[in-house]
């Protein structure tokens, strides 16, 4: 995103998924800036809903 290049920060959540030793690993890159905290909150709420 252009705004990410301009500000040098992540503004949207990105996901990297891969398999390792018969397990699927998902790495989430969430925005760390307070202006985008709502996106981080939504992402972590969704993750919390699927972890047992």
PDB file of C-alpha atoms in Angstrom:
ATOM      1  CA  UNK A   1       0.000   0.000   0.000  1.00  0.00           C
ATOM      2  CA  UNK A   2       1.170   3.481  -0.770  1.00  0.00           C
ATOM      3  CA  UNK A   3       0.379   4.787   2.724  1.00  0.00           C
ATOM      4  CA  UNK A   4       2.528   2.010   4.222  1.00  0.00           C
ATOM      5  CA  UNK A   5       5.481   3.078   2.094  1.00  0.00           C
ATOM      6  CA  UNK A   6       4.959   6.743   2.965  1.00  0.00           C
ATOM      7  CA  UNK A   7       4.606   6.203   6.719  1.00  0.00           C
ATOM      8  CA  UNK A   8       6.873   3.162   7.084  1.00  0.00           C
ATOM      9  CA  UNK A   9       4.263   1.230   9.059  1.00  0.00           C
ATOM     10  CA  UNK A  10       1.738  -1.540   8.458  1.00  0.00           C
ATOM     11  CA  UNK A  11      -1.829  -0.265   8.175  1.00  0.00           C
ATOM     12  CA  UNK A  12      -3.546  -3.517   7.243  1.00  0.00           C
ATOM     13  CA  UNK A  13      -3.287  -7.013   8.637  1.00  0.00           C
ATOM     14  CA  UNK A  14      -1.247  -9.470   6.577  1.00  0.00           C
ATOM     15  CA  UNK A  15      -1.102 -13.232   6.993  1.00  0.00           C
ATOM     16  CA  UNK A  16       1.705 -15.644   6.160  1.00  0.00           C
ATOM     17  CA  UNK A  17       0.752 -19.325   6.359  1.00  0.00           C
ATOM     18  CA  UNK A  18       3.034 -22.329   5.956  1.00  0.00           C
ATOM     19  CA  UNK A  19       3.300 -25.962   6.998  1.00  0.00           C
ATOM     20  CA  UNK A  20       5.966 -27.204   9.403  1.00  0.00           C
ATOM     21  CA  UNK A  21       6.194 -30.754  10.752  1.00  0.00           C
ATOM     22  CA  UNK A  22       2.589 -31.623   9.896  1.00  0.00           C
ATOM     23  CA  UNK A  23       1.310 -28.385  11.462  1.00  0.00           C
ATOM     24  CA  UNK A  24      -0.029 -25.279   9.776  1.00  0.00           C
ATOM     25  CA  UNK A  25       1.596 -22.103  11.106  1.00  0.00           C
ATOM     26  CA  UNK A  26      -0.100 -18.731  10.616  1.00  0.00           C
ATOM     27  CA  UNK A  27       1.871 -15.555  11.269  1.00  0.00           C
ATOM     28  CA  UNK A  28      -0.155 -12.363  11.549  1.00  0.00           C
ATOM     29  CA  UNK A  29       1.351  -8.935  10.926  1.00  0.00           C
ATOM     30  CA  UNK A  30      -1.010  -6.406  12.484  1.00  0.00           C
ATOM     31  CA  UNK A  31      -0.725  -2.630  12.503  1.00  0.00           C
ATOM     32  CA  UNK A  32       1.218  -1.352  15.483  1.00  0.00           C
ATOM     33  CA  UNK A  33       0.184   2.287  15.251  1.00  0.00           C
ATOM     34  CA  UNK A  34      -2.700   3.554  17.384  1.00  0.00           C
ATOM     35  CA  UNK A  35      -4.429   5.072  14.328  1.00  0.00           C
ATOM     36  CA  UNK A  36      -5.086   1.527  13.102  1.00  0.00           C
ATOM     37  CA  UNK A  37      -5.830  -0.176  16.428  1.00  0.00           C
ATOM     38  CA  UNK A  38      -9.333  -1.212  15.350  1.00  0.00           C
ATOM     39  CA  UNK A  39      -7.931  -3.481  12.619  1.00  0.00           C
ATOM     40  CA  UNK A  40      -5.588  -5.093  15.147  1.00  0.00           C
ATOM     41  CA  UNK A  41      -8.455  -5.571  17.618  1.00  0.00           C
ATOM     42  CA  UNK A  42     -10.680  -7.242  14.978  1.00  0.00           C
ATOM     43  CA  UNK A  43      -7.873  -9.550  13.892  1.00  0.00           C
ATOM     44  CA  UNK A  44      -6.957 -10.644  17.403  1.00  0.00           C
ATOM     45  CA  UNK A  45     -10.633 -11.143  18.292  1.00  0.00           C
ATOM     46  CA  UNK A  46     -11.000 -13.478  15.308  1.00  0.00           C
ATOM     47  CA  UNK A  47      -7.851 -15.388  16.274  1.00  0.00           C
ATOM     48  CA  UNK A  48      -9.031 -15.692  19.869  1.00  0.00           C
ATOM     49  CA  UNK A  49     -12.321 -17.130  18.602  1.00  0.00           C
ATOM     50  CA  UNK A  50     -10.594 -20.056  16.877  1.00  0.00           C
ATOM     51  CA  UNK A  51      -7.941 -20.901  19.483  1.00  0.00           C
ATOM     52  CA  UNK A  52      -8.987 -23.411  22.127  1.00  0.00           C
TER      53      UNK A  52
END
